[in-house]
Amino acid sequence: MDWSLFVDPSLFRLTLVVAAPVLLASLGEVLIERSGVLNVAIEGMMLLGASAGFLAAYRAQSNGVGVLVAMATTALVGLVLAVCCVSLRASQLTVGLALFVFSVGLSSLLYRLVIGVRTLTPKVTTYGAWATHGPGLVSWLGRLPIPVYIALALVVLVHVVLFHTPFGLRLRACGENPLAAESHGIPVFAFRYGSVLVGSALIGAGGALLPLLLTGTYTDLMVGGRGWIALMLVIFGRWTPFGVLLGAVLFGYVEALQYSLTLRLPHVPPQFLLMIPYLFVIIVALRAYRGAQAPAALMKPYDREQRS
Amino acid sequence: MTVPEPSAQVTGASPEQPAEPPRAAVATPTGRGLPASSWMWVLAAYLGALVVVLVGLAVVTVLAGASPERALATALRDSLLTTAGLAQTLNRMTPLLLAALAFSLAYHVGLFNIGMDGQLYAGAILATGLGFLLGTALPAILLVPLLLLAGGLGGALFSAPAVLLRIRWGVNEIFTTVMLNFVALYLVAYLCTGPWNDPMAGEAITRPLPFRAALPLLVPSGGGHSGIVLAVLLAVALAWFLSRTVFGLEVRSVGGNPRAARFAGIALARIQITAFCVGGALAGLAGAIEVLGVYHRLLVGLSPNYGIIAILVAVLGRNHPLWLIPATFLFAVLVAASDSLQRTAGLPASAVLMIQGLAVLVVLVMEAVRARRARFVV
């Protein structure tokens, strides 16, 4: 076997492209979990984002519109999650699972209702390489599709907001000790609602990138566990944007490697290669859980009038 | 309220109190009875869910461009009102009930098993493989129980890594079971297109099993197999085990208060592993039953999201084995009805997922509202 395929520049490019949807989704989840809410519906939200984003992009012939519609749609699901888990204090896990199932059903229903059954699969033009004059220093890094840059910029933005602004400090306080936060006049409910809405929108954008950046078509269950993987990456990245970036790039590398291995090794059944990313995630999970410290109030509904 | 763990080590579900038991889970066998006055409210919750289901079905059929009353009448006939329809419902109910039992058994020891689909496929793989191997060598009376056992073994083996990783390294079992779902799915895809492929079929299914490797039929006219009897018996047996045996007491105490259970000298890990793997075995058994009772071969679409629907069923039935029986029946009617709507109204198969998710959400919201109200009564 030719070992140079592991360090192929085009492999690195593909790594970043494949990592972008997962990266956006895990960034959204970081925001949500930092405020003390666990969103297990992330897989369903990504799928809904993929479906709504694809349909809007297909109708409007504009990928930007697609991403925006996807963000709005998943933010609505996030609103339901926030009402149930923040205001009504229902169990975040069960509500999340119910919303996950709901979104999975809704996304393929939407597609079927808008597109119907066709022999020819509708396609959208994916975000191509950014062919305008990028920074010429590293030629391959300067010619990636534009959403990849936006995702990378968002990593920095979320990091700065979370760890270097008073706003971020308050948000994290809501996730660590809401009672103490509120005694300092921080509106815990507003922060939780806000972070769930923004985070869900980011998750939807990540989902929308799957058809708009990677495949160009929508298929049922196309998310293929990336939502759960994003949930994992949040733990792997210790609830920090740059940690999540590292995890997403690792996952993207393995997935990109699986694509190129499928081309290079025709005699290996492709299904075994397709298993690699999932097995890799399980192995990574072994490492990820050692000493992981979740936000202290994660999954604990905040009850303003509770006597401790 | 429970005392927050000082250093919850993990997210999702922390090892000490993994399943912040839903506030709604009032009447689980772990205790806390429901005040009598709120029965009305519970009834309202479930009726509300039923209304949501009916309205949702009607809306979806209209959107799909069919007349709702005709389509719904056909759906009701195909799921409940004819013998064949009832047989279909019972066939759907069998794997759902077993998978829901798997989820609730893990839930009772504080673990979340989201991998029933994977365990179902693992059981189906082992049963099919053994069926190919022994199908012509043994008489049916030995073969069928043996294959069912193989299915259970496959499910148990496939669920074991998740619980072992959880106990040894604290890896949240939600992720491992979900990832193993995909592994199982690709394994089935490989077997169906590769070594066991039926060259005559031209699609991703395996060769049929020998004729004698089939479950006896319960309702011959509609193809209803006897797996449902097994599933209901297992549910009853599980209810008895949980409420009347030492093992059941240990299971409930591990799920109710792991710290107290540990101080009471209960081997936490042993109980968790046993309960989780028995659950996996039940899901694997469901896979074997699907192979032996319905399809007589292995195929990629063997489980149309049974594992996911089973989670909702378990939430709806409060994880109590006996309450799971009616809850599963209702959802099986829904699945069979949506099969019918798929034929008559061109409804996509997964539309039923949306409606089921919505129904469970309604119940959860109503329960949460009740829990809030209950505060002010005291």
Coordinates of N, CA, C and O in Angstrom, one line a residue, chain A residues 94-249:
Chain A
T94 N -35.7 12.9 27.9 CA -36.8 12.3 27.2 C -37.4 13.3 26.2 O -37.8 12.9 25.1
V95 N -37.5 14.6 26.5 CA -38.0 15.6 25.6 C -37.0 15.6 24.4 O -37.5 15.6 23.2
G96 N -35.7 15.5 24.6 CA -34.8 15.5 23.5 C -35.0 14.4 22.6 O -35.0 14.5 21.4
L97 N -35.2 13.2 23.2 CA -35.4 12.0 22.4 C -36.7 12.1 21.6 O -36.7 11.7 20.4
A98 N -37.8 12.6 22.2 CA -39.0 12.7 21.5 C -38.9 13.7 20.3 O -39.3 13.5 19.2
L99 N -38.1 14.8 20.6 CA -37.9 15.8 19.5 C -37.0 15.2 18.4 O -37.2 15.5 17.2
F100 N -36.1 14.4 18.8 CA -35.2 13.7 17.8 C -36.1 12.9 16.8 O -36.0 13.0 15.6
V101 N -37.0 12.1 17.4 CA -37.8 11.2 16.6 C -38.7 12.1 15.7 O -38.9 11.9 14.5
F102 N -39.3 13.1 16.3 CA -40.2 14.0 15.6 C -39.5 14.7 14.4 O -40.0 14.7 13.3
S103 N -38.2 15.1 14.6 CA -37.5 15.8 13.5 C -37.1 14.8 12.4 O -37.2 15.2 11.2
V104 N -36.8 13.6 12.8 CA -36.4 12.6 11.8 C -37.6 12.4 10.9 O -37.5 12.4 9.7
G105 N -38.8 12.2 11.5 CA -40.0 12.0 10.7 C -40.4 13.2 9.9 O -40.6 13.1 8.7
L106 N -40.3 14.4 10.5 CA -40.7 15.6 9.8 C -39.8 15.9 8.6 O -40.2 16.3 7.5
S107 N -38.5 15.6 8.7 CA -37.6 16.0 7.6 C -37.9 15.1 6.4 O -37.9 15.7 5.3
S108 N -38.1 13.8 6.5 CA -38.4 13.1 5.3 C -39.8 13.4 4.8 O -40.1 13.3 3.6
L109 N -40.7 13.7 5.7 CA -42.1 14.1 5.3 C -42.0 15.4 4.4 O -42.6 15.5 3.4
L110 N -41.3 16.4 4.9 CA -41.1 17.6 4.2 C -40.6 17.4 2.8 O -41.2 17.9 1.8
Y111 N -39.6 16.6 2.7 CA -39.0 16.3 1.4 C -40.0 15.7 0.5 O -40.1 16.1 -0.7
R112 N -40.7 14.7 1.0 CA -41.7 13.9 0.2 C -42.8 14.9 -0.3 O -43.3 14.8 -1.4
L113 N -43.2 15.7 0.6 CA -44.3 16.6 0.3 C -43.9 17.6 -0.8 O -44.7 18.0 -1.7
V114 N -42.7 18.2 -0.7 CA -42.3 19.2 -1.6 C -41.9 18.6 -2.9 O -42.2 19.1 -4.0
I115 N -41.1 17.6 -2.8 CA -40.5 17.0 -4.1 C -41.4 15.9 -4.7 O -41.5 15.8 -5.9
G116 N -42.0 15.1 -3.8 CA -42.8 14.0 -4.3 C -41.8 12.9 -4.7 O -40.6 12.9 -4.4
V117 N -42.4 11.9 -5.4 CA -41.6 10.8 -5.8 C -41.2 11.0 -7.3 O -42.0 11.2 -8.1
R118 N -39.9 11.1 -7.5 CA -39.4 11.3 -8.8 C -38.4 10.3 -9.2 O -37.7 9.7 -8.4
T119 N -38.3 10.1 -10.5 CA -37.2 9.1 -11.0 C -35.9 9.8 -10.9 O -34.9 9.2 -10.7
L120 N -35.9 11.1 -11.2 CA -34.6 11.8 -11.3 C -34.4 12.6 -10.0 O -35.3 13.4 -9.6
T121 N -33.4 12.3 -9.2 CA -33.1 12.9 -8.0 C -32.8 14.4 -8.2 O -31.9 14.7 -9.0
P122 N -33.6 15.3 -7.5 CA -33.2 16.7 -7.7 C -31.9 17.0 -7.0 O -31.5 16.4 -6.0
K123 N -31.1 17.9 -7.7 CA -29.8 18.2 -7.2 C -29.7 19.8 -7.0 O -30.4 20.5 -7.7
V124 N -28.8 20.2 -6.1 CA -28.4 21.6 -6.1 C -26.9 21.7 -6.3 O -26.2 20.7 -6.2
T125 N -26.5 22.8 -6.8 CA -25.0 23.0 -7.0 C -24.4 23.2 -5.6 O -24.9 24.0 -4.8
T126 N -23.4 22.4 -5.3 CA -22.8 22.5 -4.0 C -21.8 23.7 -4.0 O -21.4 24.2 -5.1
Y127 N -21.5 24.1 -2.8 CA -20.5 25.2 -2.7 C -19.2 24.7 -3.3 O -18.6 23.7 -2.8
G128 N -18.7 25.3 -4.3 CA -17.5 24.8 -5.0 C -16.3 25.3 -4.3 O -16.4 26.0 -3.3
A129 N -15.1 25.0 -4.8 CA -13.9 25.6 -4.3 C -14.0 27.1 -4.5 O -14.5 27.6 -5.4
W130 N -13.5 27.8 -3.5 CA -13.5 29.3 -3.6 C -12.4 29.7 -4.5 O -11.2 29.9 -4.2
A131 N -12.8 30.0 -5.8 CA -11.8 30.1 -6.8 C -11.1 31.5 -6.9 O -10.2 31.7 -7.6
T132 N -11.7 32.4 -6.2 CA -11.2 33.8 -6.3 C -9.8 33.8 -5.6 O -9.4 32.9 -4.9
H133 N -9.0 34.8 -5.9 CA -7.7 34.9 -5.4 C -7.6 34.8 -3.9 O -7.7 35.8 -3.2
G134 N -7.3 33.6 -3.4 CA -7.1 33.5 -2.0 C -5.7 33.9 -1.6 O -5.0 34.3 -2.5
P135 N -5.4 33.8 -0.4 CA -4.0 34.1 0.0 C -3.1 33.0 -0.7 O -3.2 31.8 -0.5
G136 N -2.2 33.5 -1.5 CA -1.4 32.6 -2.3 C -0.3 31.8 -1.5 O 0.3 30.9 -2.1
L137 N -0.1 32.1 -0.3 CA 1.0 31.5 0.5 C 0.8 29.9 0.5 O 1.6 29.2 0.0
V138 N -0.3 29.5 1.0 CA -0.6 28.1 1.0 C -1.8 27.9 0.1 O -2.9 28.1 0.4
S139 N -1.4 27.5 -1.1 CA -2.4 27.6 -2.2 C -3.6 26.7 -1.9 O -4.7 27.0 -2.1
W140 N -3.4 25.5 -1.3 CA -4.5 24.6 -1.2 C -5.4 25.0 0.0 O -6.6 24.8 0.0
L141 N -4.9 25.7 0.9 CA -5.7 26.1 2.1 C -6.5 27.3 1.7 O -7.5 27.6 2.3
G142 N -6.1 28.1 0.7 CA -6.8 29.3 0.3 C -8.0 29.0 -0.6 O -8.7 30.0 -1.0
R143 N -8.2 27.8 -1.0 CA -9.2 27.6 -2.1 C -10.3 26.6 -1.6 O -10.8 25.8 -2.4
L144 N -10.6 26.7 -0.4 CA -11.6 25.8 0.2 C -13.0 26.5 0.0 O -13.1 27.7 -0.3
P145 N -14.1 25.7 0.0 CA -15.4 26.3 -0.1 C -15.6 27.3 1.0 O -15.1 27.1 2.2
I146 N -16.4 28.3 0.8 CA -16.6 29.4 1.7 C -17.1 29.0 3.1 O -16.7 29.5 4.1
P147 N -18.1 28.1 3.2 CA -18.6 27.7 4.5 C -17.5 27.2 5.4 O -17.7 27.3 6.7
V148 N -16.5 26.6 4.9 CA -15.4 26.1 5.7 C -14.8 27.2 6.5 O -14.5 27.1 7.7
Y149 N -14.5 28.3 5.8 CA -13.9 29.5 6.4 C -14.8 30.0 7.5 O -14.4 30.5 8.6
I150 N -16.1 30.1 7.1 CA -17.1 30.6 8.1 C -17.1 29.8 9.4 O -17.1 30.3 10.5
A151 N -17.1 28.5 9.2 CA -17.1 27.6 10.3 C -15.9 27.8 11.2 O -15.9 27.9 12.4
L152 N -14.7 27.9 10.5 CA -13.5 28.2 11.3 C -13.5 29.5 12.0 O -13.1 29.6 13.2
A153 N -14.1 30.5 11.3 CA -14.2 31.8 12.0 C -15.1 31.8 13.2 O -14.9 32.4 14.2
L154 N -16.2 30.9 13.0 CA -17.1 30.8 14.2 C -16.4 30.2 15.4 O -16.8 30.5 16.5
V155 N -15.5 29.3 15.1 CA -14.8 28.7 16.3 C -14.1 29.8 17.1 O -14.3 29.9 18.3
V156 N -13.4 30.7 16.4 CA -12.8 31.8 17.1 C -13.8 32.7 17.8 O -13.7 33.1 19.0
L157 N -14.9 33.0 17.0 CA -15.9 33.9 17.6 C -16.5 33.3 18.8 O -16.6 34.0 19.9
V158 N -16.9 32.1 18.8 CA -17.6 31.4 19.9 C -16.6 31.4 21.1 O -17.0 31.7 22.3
H159 N -15.3 31.1 20.8 CA -14.3 31.1 21.9 C -14.2 32.5 22.6 O -14.2 32.6 23.8
V160 N -14.1 33.5 21.7 CA -14.0 34.9 22.3 C -15.2 35.2 23.1 O -15.1 35.7 24.2
V161 N -16.4 34.9 22.5 CA -17.6 35.3 23.2 C -17.7 34.6 24.6 O -18.0 35.1 25.6
L162 N -17.4 33.3 24.5 CA -17.6 32.5 25.7 C -16.6 32.8 26.8 O -16.9 32.9 28.0
F163 N -15.3 33.0 26.4 CA -14.3 33.1 27.5 C -13.7 34.5 27.6 O -12.9 34.7 28.5
H164 N -14.1 35.5 26.8 CA -13.4 36.8 26.9 C -14.4 37.9 26.9 O -14.0 39.0 26.7
T165 N -15.7 37.6 27.2 CA -16.6 38.7 27.3 C -17.5 38.5 28.5 O -17.6 37.4 29.0
P166 N -18.0 39.6 29.1 CA -18.9 39.4 30.3 C -20.1 38.6 29.9 O -20.6 37.8 30.7
F167 N -20.6 38.7 28.7 CA -21.7 37.9 28.2 C -21.4 36.4 28.4 O -22.2 35.7 28.9
G168 N -20.2 36.0 27.9 CA -19.9 34.6 28.0 C -19.8 34.1 29.4 O -20.2 33.0 29.7
L169 N -19.2 35.0 30.3 CA -19.1 34.6 31.7 C -20.5 34.3 32.3 O -20.7 33.4 33.0
R170 N -21.4 35.2 31.9 CA -22.8 35.0 32.4 C -23.4 33.7 31.9 O -24.0 33.0 32.6
L171 N -23.2 33.5 30.6 CA -23.7 32.3 30.0 C -23.2 31.1 30.7 O -23.9 30.1 31.1
R172 N -21.9 31.1 31.0 CA -21.3 29.9 31.6 C -21.8 29.8 33.1 O -22.0 28.7 33.6
A173 N -22.0 30.9 33.7 CA -22.5 30.9 35.1 C -23.9 30.2 35.1 O -24.2 29.5 36.0
C174 N -24.7 30.5 34.1 CA -26.0 29.8 34.0 C -25.9 28.3 33.9 O -26.7 27.6 34.4
G175 N -24.8 27.8 33.3 CA -24.6 26.4 33.2 C -23.9 25.8 34.4 O -24.0 24.6 34.6
E176 N -23.3 26.6 35.2 CA -22.6 26.0 36.3 C -23.4 26.1 37.6 O -23.5 25.2 38.3
N177 N -23.9 27.3 37.8 CA -24.7 27.5 39.1 C -25.8 28.6 38.8 O -25.6 29.7 39.1
P178 N -26.9 28.1 38.3 CA -27.9 29.1 37.9 C -28.4 29.9 39.1 O -28.8 31.1 38.9
L179 N -28.5 29.3 40.3 CA -29.0 30.0 41.4 C -28.1 31.2 41.7 O -28.6 32.3 42.0
A180 N -26.8 30.9 41.8 CA -25.8 32.0 42.0 C -25.9 33.0 40.9 O -25.8 34.3 41.2
A181 N -26.0 32.6 39.7 CA -26.1 33.5 38.6 C -27.3 34.5 38.7 O -27.2 35.7 38.6
E182 N -28.4 33.9 39.1 CA -29.6 34.7 39.2 C -29.5 35.7 40.4 O -30.1 36.8 40.3
S183 N -28.8 35.3 41.4 CA -28.7 36.2 42.6 C -27.8 37.4 42.2 O -27.8 38.4 42.9
H184 N -27.1 37.2 41.1 CA -26.3 38.4 40.6 C -27.1 39.2 39.5 O -26.5 40.0 38.8
G185 N -28.4 38.8 39.4 CA -29.2 39.6 38.5 C -29.1 39.1 37.0 O -29.5 39.8 36.1
I186 N -28.5 37.9 36.8 CA -28.4 37.4 35.4 C -29.7 36.7 35.1 O -30.1 35.8 35.9
P187 N -30.4 37.1 34.0 CA -31.6 36.4 33.7 C -31.4 35.0 33.1 O -31.1 34.8 31.9
V188 N -31.4 34.0 34.0 CA -31.0 32.6 33.6 C -31.9 32.1 32.5 O -31.4 31.6 31.5
F189 N -33.2 32.3 32.6 CA -34.1 31.8 31.6 C -33.8 32.4 30.3 O -33.7 31.7 29.2
A190 N -33.6 33.7 30.2 CA -33.3 34.4 29.0 C -32.0 33.8 28.4 O -32.0 33.6 27.1
F191 N -31.0 33.7 29.2 CA -29.7 33.1 28.7 C -29.9 31.7 28.1 O -29.4 31.4 27.0
R192 N -30.7 30.9 28.8 CA -30.9 29.5 28.3 C -31.7 29.5 27.1 O -31.3 28.8 26.1
Y193 N -32.7 30.3 27.0 CA -33.5 30.4 25.8 C -32.6 30.8 24.6 O -32.6 30.3 23.5
G194 N -31.9 31.9 24.9 CA -31.0 32.5 23.8 C -30.0 31.5 23.3 O -29.9 31.3 22.1
S195 N -29.4 30.8 24.2 CA -28.3 29.9 23.8 C -28.9 28.7 23.1 O -28.3 28.2 22.1
V196 N -30.1 28.2 23.5 CA -30.7 27.1 22.8 C -31.1 27.5 21.4 O -30.9 26.8 20.4
L197 N -31.6 28.7 21.3 CA -32.1 29.2 19.9 C -30.9 29.3 19.0 O -30.8 28.8 17.9
V198 N -29.8 30.0 19.5 CA -28.7 30.3 18.6 C -28.0 28.9 18.3 O -27.6 28.6 17.2
G199 N -27.8 28.1 19.4 CA -27.2 26.8 19.2 C -27.9 25.9 18.2 O -27.3 25.3 17.3
S200 N -29.3 25.9 18.3 CA -30.0 25.1 17.4 C -29.9 25.6 16.0 O -29.8 24.8 15.0
A201 N -29.8 26.9 15.8 CA -29.6 27.5 14.5 C -28.3 27.0 13.9 O -28.2 26.7 12.7
L202 N -27.3 27.0 14.7 CA -26.0 26.6 14.2 C -26.0 25.1 13.8 O -25.4 24.7 12.8
I203 N -26.7 24.3 14.7 CA -26.9 22.9 14.3 C -27.6 22.7 13.0 O -27.2 21.9 12.2
G204 N -28.6 23.5 12.8 CA -29.3 23.5 11.5 C -28.4 23.8 10.4 O -28.5 23.2 9.3
A205 N -27.6 24.9 10.6 CA -26.7 25.3 9.5 C -25.7 24.1 9.2 O -25.4 23.8 8.0
G206 N -25.2 23.4 10.2 CA -24.4 22.3 10.0 C -25.1 21.2 9.2 O -24.5 20.6 8.3
G207 N -26.4 21.0 9.6 CA -27.1 20.0 8.8 C -27.3 20.4 7.4 O -27.2 19.6 6.5
A208 N -27.6 21.7 7.2 CA -27.8 22.1 5.8 C -26.6 22.0 4.9 O -26.7 21.8 3.7
L209 N -25.4 22.1 5.6 CA -24.2 21.9 4.8 C -24.0 20.5 4.2 O -23.3 20.4 3.2
L210 N -24.6 19.5 4.9 CA -24.5 18.2 4.3 C -24.9 18.1 2.9 O -24.1 17.7 2.0
P211 N -26.1 18.5 2.5 CA -26.5 18.5 1.1 C -25.8 19.6 0.3 O -25.5 19.4 -0.8
L212 N -25.7 20.8 0.9 CA -25.2 21.9 0.2 C -23.7 22.0 0.0 O -23.3 22.7 -0.9
L213 N -23.0 21.3 0.8 CA -21.5 21.3 0.7 C -21.0 20.0 0.2 O -20.1 19.9 -0.6
L214 N -21.6 18.9 0.7 CA -21.0 17.6 0.4 C -21.7 16.8 -0.7 O -21.0 16.5 -1.7
T215 N -23.0 16.6 -0.7 CA -23.6 15.7 -1.6 C -24.3 16.4 -2.8 O -24.3 15.8 -3.9
G216 N -25.0 17.5 -2.5 CA -25.8 18.1 -3.5 C -27.2 17.5 -3.6 O -28.1 18.0 -4.3
T217 N -27.5 16.4 -2.9 CA -28.8 15.8 -2.9 C -29.2 15.5 -1.5 O -28.3 15.5 -0.6
Y218 N -30.5 15.3 -1.2 CA -30.9 14.9 0.1 C -31.4 13.5 0.1 O -32.1 13.0 -0.8
T219 N -30.9 12.7 1.0 CA -31.4 11.3 1.2 C -31.9 11.1 2.6 O -31.3 11.8 3.5
D220 N -32.8 10.3 2.8 CA -33.3 10.0 4.2 C -32.1 9.5 5.0 O -31.3 8.7 4.6
L221 N -32.1 10.0 6.2 CA -31.1 9.6 7.2 C -29.7 9.9 6.7 O -28.7 9.1 7.0
M222 N -29.5 10.9 6.0 CA -28.2 11.2 5.4 C -27.2 11.7 6.5 O -26.0 11.7 6.3
V223 N -27.7 12.1 7.6 CA -26.8 12.6 8.7 C -26.0 11.4 9.2 O -24.8 11.6 9.6
G224 N -26.6 10.2 9.2 CA -25.8 9.0 9.5 C -25.0 9.1 10.8 O -23.8 8.7 10.9
G225 N -25.6 9.6 11.9 CA -24.9 9.6 13.2 C -24.0 10.7 13.4 O -23.4 10.8 14.5
R226 N -23.9 11.7 12.5 CA -23.0 12.8 12.7 C -23.5 13.7 13.9 O -22.7 14.3 14.6
G227 N -24.8 13.7 14.1 CA -25.3 14.5 15.2 C -24.8 13.9 16.5 O -24.4 14.6 17.4
W228 N -25.0 12.5 16.7 CA -24.5 11.9 17.9 C -23.0 12.1 18.0 O -22.5 12.3 19.1
I229 N -22.3 12.1 16.9 CA -20.8 12.2 16.9 C -20.5 13.7 17.4 O -19.6 13.9 18.2
A230 N -21.3 14.6 16.9 CA -21.1 16.0 17.4 C -21.3 16.1 18.9 O -20.5 16.8 19.6
L231 N -22.3 15.4 19.4 CA -22.5 15.4 20.8 C -21.3 14.8 21.6 O -20.9 15.3 22.6
M232 N -20.7 13.8 21.0 CA -19.5 13.2 21.5 C -18.3 14.2 21.5 O -17.6 14.3 22.5
L233 N -18.2 14.9 20.4 CA -17.1 15.8 20.2 C -17.1 16.9 21.2 O -16.1 17.4 21.6
V234 N -18.3 17.3 21.7 CA -18.4 18.3 22.7 C -17.7 17.8 24.0 O -17.0 18.6 24.6
I235 N -17.9 16.5 24.3 CA -17.2 16.0 25.5 C -15.8 15.9 25.2 O -14.9 16.2 26.0
F236 N -15.4 15.4 24.0 CA -14.0 15.2 23.7 C -13.3 16.6 23.7 O -12.2 16.7 24.2
G237 N -14.0 17.6 23.3 CA -13.4 18.9 23.3 C -13.6 19.7 24.6 O -13.3 20.9 24.7
R238 N -14.1 19.0 25.6 CA -14.2 19.6 27.0 C -15.0 20.9 26.9 O -14.6 21.8 27.6
W239 N -16.1 20.9 26.1 CA -17.0 22.0 26.1 C -16.2 23.3 25.7 O -16.6 24.4 26.1
T240 N -15.2 23.2 24.9 CA -14.5 24.4 24.4 C -14.5 24.4 22.9 O -14.4 23.3 22.3
P241 N -14.6 25.6 22.2 CA -14.6 25.6 20.8 C -13.4 25.0 20.1 O -13.5 24.3 19.1
F242 N -12.2 25.3 20.7 CA -11.0 24.8 20.0 C -10.9 23.3 20.2 O -10.4 22.6 19.3
G243 N -11.3 22.8 21.4 CA -11.3 21.4 21.6 C -12.2 20.7 20.6 O -11.8 19.6 20.0
V244 N -13.4 21.3 20.4 CA -14.3 20.7 19.4 C -13.7 20.8 18.0 O -13.9 19.8 17.3
L245 N -13.0 21.8 17.7 CA -12.4 21.9 16.4 C -11.4 20.8 16.2 O -11.4 20.1 15.1
L246 N -10.6 20.5 17.2 CA -9.6 19.4 17.1 C -10.4 18.1 16.9 O -10.0 17.3 16.0
G247 N -11.5 17.9 17.6 CA -12.2 16.6 17.5 C -12.8 16.5 16.1 O -12.8 15.5 15.4
A248 N -13.4 17.7 15.6 CA -14.1 17.6 14.3 C -13.0 17.3 13.2 O -13.3 16.6 12.3
V249 N -11.8 17.9 13.3 CA -10.8 17.7 12.3 C -10.4 16.2 12.3 O -10.2 15.6 11.3

